[in-house]
Amino acid sequence: MKKKQMIFFDIDGTLLNEEKKLPKSTKKAINRLKELGHEVAIATGRAPFMFKELLDELGIHSFVSFNGSYVVYKGKTIYQNPLDQEELHLLTQFANSIKKPIIYENHEKMFANMESHPHIEEGIGSLKIKDKPIFDPHYYQGKEIYQSLLFCNAVEQPAYQEKFNKFEFVRWHEHAVDVLPAGGSKAKGIEALINYLNIPMDQVYAFGDGLNDIEMLSFVNNSIAMGNAVDQVKDVAKYVTKHVDEDGILRGLELVGLLDEEAV
């Protein structure tokens, strides 16, 4: 048998399709990876409470969440990188002054500075999750916040990037960006986990499709972009597989030699 490999999967557009459904071939492929003794983990911009059902369905207990800021291995938290408190306060003041919504996320819940806003409803609604933000504009104070969701358009985004240099702003929706610690990325979370497990880089794989996957796919030796990935992601990946709805995960695993065509 080959050496144990570690494979990271993004969620939206990678494991789940546009309707947030898990293709049957993807579930079978991941079950087969585990049967072969490989380590399987999630690497996502989502908060842990947003993908608990998916973890349960796939029997996965390790993940890189909040785009690298909160990492868990088999139920044990092994890395945390919360947002800078003072900078988050300044960001909140600025957002409030121009009436922009902002959400604060910890590993269990999310809180908003506004009771309701159409951009919050549209952005969070696109994730098709049960959880809704709790109205508590002061929740972030004195708390560990691993990621914020700032609701602004692409034209407005550069103003935030210039003003708040302790943060990274990564777009995931027409109306929303993830707010991460400066230098934060899925790559940082993956690095923490593979160092913890002492897994060599040549045994690490990652699948992704979105802008927040660029650092991850640039970092790992064996990177696979989905067929539905944006061009910037395909450009940095070593391989490109089929669309998520065309058995993209299964075909990608076959492409890199982790599964053969008879394995699933």
Short mmCIF file of C-alpha atoms in Angstrom, two decimals:
data_model
loop_
_atom_site.label_atom_id
_atom_site.label_comp_id
_atom_site.label_asym_id
_atom_site.label_seq_id
_atom_site.Cartn_x
_atom_site.Cartn_y
_atom_site.Cartn_z
CA MET A 1 0.00 0.00 0.00
CA LYS A 2 1.08 3.56 -0.71
CA LYS A 3 2.11 5.89 2.10
CA LYS A 4 -0.70 7.63 3.95
CA GLN A 5 -1.60 10.86 2.14
CA MET A 6 -3.51 13.87 3.50
CA ILE A 7 -6.21 15.41 1.32
CA PHE A 8 -7.93 18.74 1.99
CA PHE A 9 -11.26 19.64 0.42
CA ASP A 10 -12.88 23.05 0.13
CA ILE A 11 -16.66 22.96 0.60
CA ASP A 12 -18.59 25.40 -1.60
CA GLY A 13 -18.10 24.63 -5.28
CA THR A 14 -15.80 21.71 -4.45
CA LEU A 15 -17.55 19.19 -2.21
CA LEU A 16 -20.93 20.88 -2.63
CA ASN A 17 -22.39 22.04 -5.93
CA GLU A 18 -24.17 25.32 -6.58
CA GLU A 19 -27.34 23.98 -4.94
CA LYS A 20 -25.23 23.02 -1.88
CA LYS A 21 -25.75 19.32 -2.59
CA LEU A 22 -23.10 16.64 -2.14
CA PRO A 23 -22.76 14.51 -5.31
CA LYS A 24 -23.06 10.77 -4.66
CA SER A 25 -19.76 10.07 -6.40
CA THR A 26 -18.00 12.54 -4.07
CA LYS A 27 -19.29 10.82 -0.95
CA LYS A 28 -18.25 7.40 -2.26
CA ALA A 29 -14.82 8.67 -3.25
CA ILE A 30 -14.14 10.16 0.18
CA ASN A 31 -15.34 7.00 1.93
CA ARG A 32 -12.93 5.04 -0.24
CA LEU A 33 -10.03 7.36 0.64
CA LYS A 34 -10.69 6.70 4.32
CA GLU A 35 -10.90 2.94 3.72
CA LEU A 36 -7.46 3.14 2.11
CA GLY A 37 -6.11 4.75 5.30
CA HIS A 38 -5.61 8.30 4.07
CA GLU A 39 -6.21 11.40 6.20
CA VAL A 40 -9.13 13.50 4.95
CA ALA A 41 -9.89 17.06 6.11
CA ILE A 42 -12.02 20.06 5.21
CA ALA A 43 -10.42 23.43 4.35
CA THR A 44 -13.05 26.15 4.20
CA GLY A 45 -13.86 29.78 4.80
CA ARG A 46 -16.95 28.68 6.70
CA ALA A 47 -17.28 28.62 10.48
CA PRO A 48 -17.41 25.11 12.04
CA PHE A 49 -21.09 25.38 12.96
CA MET A 50 -21.86 25.96 9.27
CA PHE A 51 -20.64 22.54 8.14
CA LYS A 52 -21.28 20.22 11.08
CA GLU A 53 -23.86 18.20 9.13
CA LEU A 54 -21.40 17.71 6.28
CA LEU A 55 -18.70 16.50 8.71
CA ASP A 56 -21.19 14.02 10.17
CA GLU A 57 -22.31 12.81 6.73
CA LEU A 58 -18.75 12.24 5.55
CA GLY A 59 -17.37 11.04 8.88
CA ILE A 60 -14.63 13.68 8.82
CA HIS A 61 -13.30 14.96 12.17
CA SER A 62 -10.48 17.28 11.05
CA PHE A 63 -10.76 20.70 9.47
CA VAL A 64 -9.20 24.04 8.65
CA SER A 65 -11.97 26.63 9.13
CA PHE A 66 -12.32 30.43 8.92
CA ASN A 67 -9.82 30.39 6.02
CA GLY A 68 -7.09 29.01 8.27
CA SER A 69 -7.77 30.76 11.57
CA TYR A 70 -9.20 27.78 13.52
CA VAL A 71 -7.85 24.26 12.98
CA VAL A 72 -9.10 21.02 14.51
CA TYR A 73 -7.65 17.52 14.26
CA LYS A 74 -9.99 14.67 15.23
CA GLY A 75 -11.96 16.92 17.55
CA LYS A 76 -8.93 18.62 19.15
CA THR A 77 -8.25 22.31 18.50
CA ILE A 78 -4.60 22.59 17.45
CA TYR A 79 -4.32 26.14 16.05
CA GLN A 80 -6.13 29.46 16.62
CA ASN A 81 -5.45 32.87 15.08
CA PRO A 82 -8.18 35.36 16.11
CA LEU A 83 -8.63 38.83 14.65
CA ASP A 84 -6.82 41.75 16.28
CA GLN A 85 -9.26 43.23 18.83
CA GLU A 86 -8.30 46.87 18.43
CA GLU A 87 -8.35 46.72 14.63
CA LEU A 88 -11.72 44.97 14.71
CA HIS A 89 -13.11 47.75 16.90
CA LEU A 90 -11.87 50.36 14.42
CA LEU A 91 -13.32 48.40 11.50
CA THR A 92 -16.66 48.19 13.32
CA GLN A 93 -16.69 51.92 13.99
CA PHE A 94 -15.96 52.64 10.34
CA ALA A 95 -18.61 50.19 9.10
CA ASN A 96 -21.17 51.66 11.48
CA SER A 97 -20.36 55.20 10.33
CA ILE A 98 -21.28 54.34 6.74
CA LYS A 99 -24.09 51.95 7.72
CA LYS A 100 -22.42 48.76 6.47
CA PRO A 101 -23.35 45.39 7.98
CA ILE A 102 -20.69 43.26 9.63
CA ILE A 103 -20.89 39.78 11.15
CA TYR A 104 -18.57 38.42 13.87
CA GLU A 105 -17.91 34.68 13.96
CA ASN A 106 -16.56 32.39 16.63
CA HIS A 107 -16.46 28.61 16.32
CA GLU A 108 -20.01 28.21 17.65
CA LYS A 109 -22.16 31.17 16.51
CA MET A 110 -22.27 34.41 14.54
CA PHE A 111 -23.40 37.87 15.58
CA ALA A 112 -24.31 40.98 13.56
CA ASN A 113 -24.11 44.72 14.13
CA MET A 114 -27.54 45.18 12.49
CA GLU A 115 -30.84 43.43 13.19
CA SER A 116 -31.46 42.93 9.48
CA HIS A 117 -30.08 43.98 6.13
CA PRO A 118 -30.80 42.68 2.61
CA HIS A 119 -27.12 41.99 1.93
CA ILE A 120 -26.83 39.85 5.06
CA GLU A 121 -29.94 37.94 4.07
CA GLU A 122 -28.69 37.42 0.52
CA GLY A 123 -25.12 36.51 1.47
CA ILE A 124 -25.91 34.15 4.35
CA GLY A 125 -28.91 32.82 2.42
CA SER A 126 -26.61 31.76 -0.43
CA LEU A 127 -24.89 29.32 1.96
CA LYS A 128 -28.20 27.52 2.56
CA ILE A 129 -27.56 27.00 6.26
CA LYS A 130 -30.02 26.93 9.16
CA ASP A 131 -28.02 29.31 11.35
CA LYS A 132 -28.85 33.01 11.30
CA PRO A 133 -26.76 35.82 12.82
CA ILE A 134 -27.77 36.99 16.29
CA PHE A 135 -28.16 40.75 16.69
CA ASP A 136 -25.50 41.86 19.18
CA PRO A 137 -23.46 44.84 17.94
CA HIS A 138 -21.07 44.68 20.91
CA TYR A 139 -20.48 40.92 20.98
CA TYR A 140 -16.99 41.15 19.49
CA GLN A 141 -15.65 43.20 22.40
CA GLY A 142 -13.33 41.12 24.57
CA LYS A 143 -14.08 37.93 22.61
CA GLU A 144 -11.99 35.79 20.30
CA ILE A 145 -13.39 36.41 16.83
CA TYR A 146 -11.81 34.22 14.18
CA GLN A 147 -13.41 35.83 11.15
CA SER A 148 -15.76 38.64 10.24
CA LEU A 149 -18.01 38.99 7.22
CA LEU A 150 -18.04 42.54 5.91
CA PHE A 151 -20.77 43.44 3.47
CA CYS A 152 -19.42 45.75 0.77
CA ASN A 153 -19.10 45.64 -3.00
CA ALA A 154 -15.92 45.28 -5.06
CA VAL A 155 -15.66 49.03 -5.71
CA GLU A 156 -15.75 49.79 -1.98
CA GLN A 157 -13.31 47.03 -0.97
CA PRO A 158 -9.98 48.85 -1.67
CA ALA A 159 -10.86 51.58 0.85
CA TYR A 160 -10.99 48.95 3.61
CA GLN A 161 -7.76 47.32 2.46
CA GLU A 162 -5.91 50.65 2.61
CA LYS A 163 -7.36 51.60 6.00
CA PHE A 164 -7.04 48.30 7.90
CA ASN A 165 -3.65 46.72 7.22
CA LYS A 166 -3.89 44.18 10.05
CA PHE A 167 -6.59 42.39 8.04
CA GLU A 168 -6.95 40.56 4.73
CA PHE A 169 -10.19 41.00 2.77
CA VAL A 170 -11.15 38.05 0.55
CA ARG A 171 -14.28 38.24 -1.57
CA TRP A 172 -16.69 35.29 -1.51
CA HIS A 173 -19.95 36.97 -2.61
CA GLU A 174 -21.03 39.92 -4.72
CA HIS A 175 -21.87 41.80 -1.51
CA ALA A 176 -19.43 40.26 1.00
CA VAL A 177 -15.81 39.67 1.92
CA ASP A 178 -14.21 37.51 4.59
CA VAL A 179 -12.10 39.52 7.03
CA LEU A 180 -9.01 37.53 8.08
CA PRO A 181 -5.88 38.30 10.11
CA ALA A 182 -3.13 39.79 7.91
CA GLY A 183 -1.18 36.92 6.40
CA GLY A 184 -3.99 34.51 7.21
CA SER A 185 -5.10 31.92 4.66
CA LYS A 186 -6.08 28.29 4.30
CA ALA A 187 -2.40 27.64 3.58
CA LYS A 188 -1.47 28.79 7.10
CA GLY A 189 -4.03 26.46 8.64
CA ILE A 190 -2.91 23.54 6.50
CA GLU A 191 0.72 24.23 7.43
CA ALA A 192 -0.20 24.12 11.13
CA LEU A 193 -2.01 20.79 10.73
CA ILE A 194 0.59 18.98 8.61
CA ASN A 195 3.35 20.18 10.95
CA TYR A 196 1.34 18.87 13.89
CA LEU A 197 1.04 15.48 12.17
CA ASN A 198 4.55 15.58 10.67
CA ILE A 199 3.24 14.83 7.16
CA PRO A 200 5.69 15.64 4.33
CA MET A 201 4.56 18.16 1.70
CA ASP A 202 4.79 15.60 -1.11
CA GLN A 203 2.01 13.65 0.62
CA VAL A 204 -0.41 16.60 0.83
CA TYR A 205 -3.23 17.26 -1.66
CA ALA A 206 -5.87 19.99 -1.85
CA PHE A 207 -8.99 20.61 -3.94
CA GLY A 208 -10.55 24.06 -4.39
CA ASP A 209 -12.37 26.42 -6.72
CA GLY A 210 -12.59 29.94 -5.24
CA LEU A 211 -10.43 33.00 -4.65
CA ASN A 212 -9.84 31.99 -1.02
CA ASP A 213 -8.26 28.74 -2.30
CA ILE A 214 -5.42 30.42 -4.20
CA GLU A 215 -2.92 30.42 -1.30
CA MET A 216 -3.82 26.83 -0.41
CA LEU A 217 -3.38 25.56 -3.96
CA SER A 218 -0.15 27.52 -4.37
CA PHE A 219 1.18 26.07 -1.10
CA VAL A 220 0.56 22.33 -1.44
CA ASN A 221 2.59 20.19 -3.84
CA ASN A 222 -0.43 18.39 -5.26
CA SER A 223 -3.11 20.98 -5.99
CA ILE A 224 -6.30 20.30 -7.93
CA ALA A 225 -8.67 22.98 -9.21
CA MET A 226 -12.27 22.08 -9.94
CA GLY A 227 -13.50 22.40 -13.51
CA ASN A 228 -15.88 25.10 -12.26
CA ALA A 229 -13.04 27.05 -10.59
CA VAL A 230 -12.35 30.66 -11.49
CA ASP A 231 -9.43 31.15 -13.90
CA GLN A 232 -7.10 32.59 -11.22
CA VAL A 233 -7.48 29.33 -9.29
CA LYS A 234 -6.89 27.11 -12.32
CA ASP A 235 -3.75 29.13 -13.10
CA VAL A 236 -2.08 28.24 -9.77
CA ALA A 237 -3.20 24.60 -9.55
CA LYS A 238 -1.03 21.71 -10.70
CA TYR A 239 -4.07 19.83 -12.03
CA VAL A 240 -7.58 20.72 -13.19
CA THR A 241 -10.38 18.18 -12.78
CA LYS A 242 -13.98 18.12 -14.01
CA HIS A 243 -16.87 20.29 -12.79
CA VAL A 244 -18.21 19.47 -9.33
CA ASP A 245 -21.39 18.12 -10.97
CA GLU A 246 -19.40 15.97 -13.40
CA ASP A 247 -17.84 13.76 -10.70
CA GLY A 248 -15.08 16.34 -10.31
CA ILE A 249 -13.78 15.04 -6.97
CA LEU A 250 -13.74 11.40 -8.08
CA ARG A 251 -12.08 12.25 -11.40
CA GLY A 252 -9.53 14.46 -9.66
CA LEU A 253 -8.59 11.72 -7.20
CA GLU A 254 -8.17 9.32 -10.14
CA LEU A 255 -6.11 11.95 -11.98
CA VAL A 256 -3.56 12.20 -9.15
CA GLY A 257 -3.47 8.45 -8.58
CA LEU A 258 -5.20 8.27 -5.19
CA LEU A 259 -8.07 6.20 -6.56
CA ASP A 260 -8.29 3.92 -9.57
CA GLU A 261 -11.37 3.71 -11.78
CA GLU A 262 -12.51 0.45 -10.17
CA ALA A 263 -12.09 1.75 -6.61
CA VAL A 264 -15.48 3.45 -6.31
#
